[in-house]
Each structure stands twice: as structure tokens, then as C-alpha cells.
């Protein structure tokens, strides 16, 4: 047992020695589609977090595993029965766990391009409808309440994404990616609701 623990500890230390911390953030654009009564056809917001770039050069030069953690905040339109409500908005906060495989190709000492792909796990912390159509402002928690003729949402989602970027001076990264939502976000029977996300990000390598 001691030998196994020593091997695991050695592997962890080795991964830490080859890992780079990257602080990143950027722009999110989400859009939903499905046959449910309520959806958000256009969502815009920001994400902020960090990720580790763990080299896998012993398998293939330029290959790495990139786990991360970030928080996203989105705000957007509300569509009910194919009609956008002008005075009603949705506000969402979520935590995201991307688990990507990245391949980096260095053109010169201070410039490289890379591509990445993999899943992202998402847990929604808040999904509120803010209704200002009446004199009083009304708020609904769509993870718990059955409002606007729609069943409550599930806070869990799984994305499968891919993207590409550039790295300058081994410090600055700029990338763009697209995530396809795989899980049904509504709990209503015989209804479907999926979300896809476009991301534009910038990162700083420590």
C-alpha cells in the first residue's frame, strides 16, 4: 500500500512540475432551441476562472490535458410560445468544469497555434426570470417553480466542444470555441430544450 501511495504521490508531483496555471475569462453567447413553452433564444454574458495545462509530451509532443474551473453570468431574452417578451429577462449564474485535450504547434519561439476539444460539465446556481410587465417587478426561480407555462429546469448540463486559439510570447492566449449542449434542460414530459454556447476567451499563463 505504501508503494502505491508513493507512486501516486510521485505522479502528482511530476504532473505539477509540468503544469502551467492559466487565468482566463471572456465572452459567452448562448442560444436555446426546443419545443418547450419557455426558452432563451439569446443569452450574453461573461465567464471568469482558471485552468491547468498539464503536458503530455511523453505521449505526443504538443499534447496536453487542460482541466479548468470557471463561473459564468448570463443575461438574455425570454421567449414564451414563440413570442419574445420585451420587459422580461432571464439571469443565470453557473459553475463550469471544462476537461479538454489540447494540441499545440509552435511556429516560432514566441508564437504558437493550438486546437482543443472535450466535454464541459455545468451546474447552474441561479436561473431567475425577472418580469417587469406589471407595476411590480416579479422574480421566478426556474429551477424550482413552474411559471410561464413551463416545467422547472434542471441545473445540470453537459457540453461537448471544440475550438482553436493562438499563443503569444508563451504568456497570452486568445481563443474561440463552440460547445454543443447534450442534455435536456427541461423536466417537462415530452418536451426538449437544448443550449449551445459560443465562447471567445483570453488567458494569461503564469
Tab-separated table of C-alpha atoms in Angstrom, residues 5 10 17 35 45 49 63 77 82 86 92 97 119-120 126 128 136 151-152 156 162 185 201:
chain	number	residue	atom	x	y	z
A	5	UNK	CA	0.863	5.802	-2.360
A	10	UNK	CA	5.384	10.865	-7.476
A	17	UNK	CA	6.082	20.156	-12.350
A	35	UNK	CA	-40.235	22.501	-28.245
A	45	UNK	CA	-22.500	37.351	-20.615
A	49	UNK	CA	-11.830	31.326	-13.989
A	63	UNK	CA	-0.312	17.329	-26.466
A	77	UNK	CA	-34.302	37.376	-23.697
A	82	UNK	CA	-42.586	31.722	-29.861
A	86	UNK	CA	-39.894	42.782	-24.218
A	92	UNK	CA	-28.245	32.923	-14.891
A	97	UNK	CA	-15.792	22.407	-15.349
A	119	UNK	CA	-16.530	17.925	-22.500
A	120	UNK	CA	-17.631	20.639	-20.085
A	126	UNK	CA	-29.256	30.569	-10.423
A	128	UNK	CA	-34.217	33.663	-12.490
A	136	UNK	CA	-44.288	45.444	-9.516
A	151	UNK	CA	-41.931	22.957	-16.098
A	152	UNK	CA	-38.906	23.663	-13.859
A	156	UNK	CA	-27.208	20.217	-14.900
A	162	UNK	CA	-14.074	22.239	-29.753
A	185	UNK	CA	-32.721	21.211	-19.745
A	201	UNK	CA	-11.661	33.983	-24.381
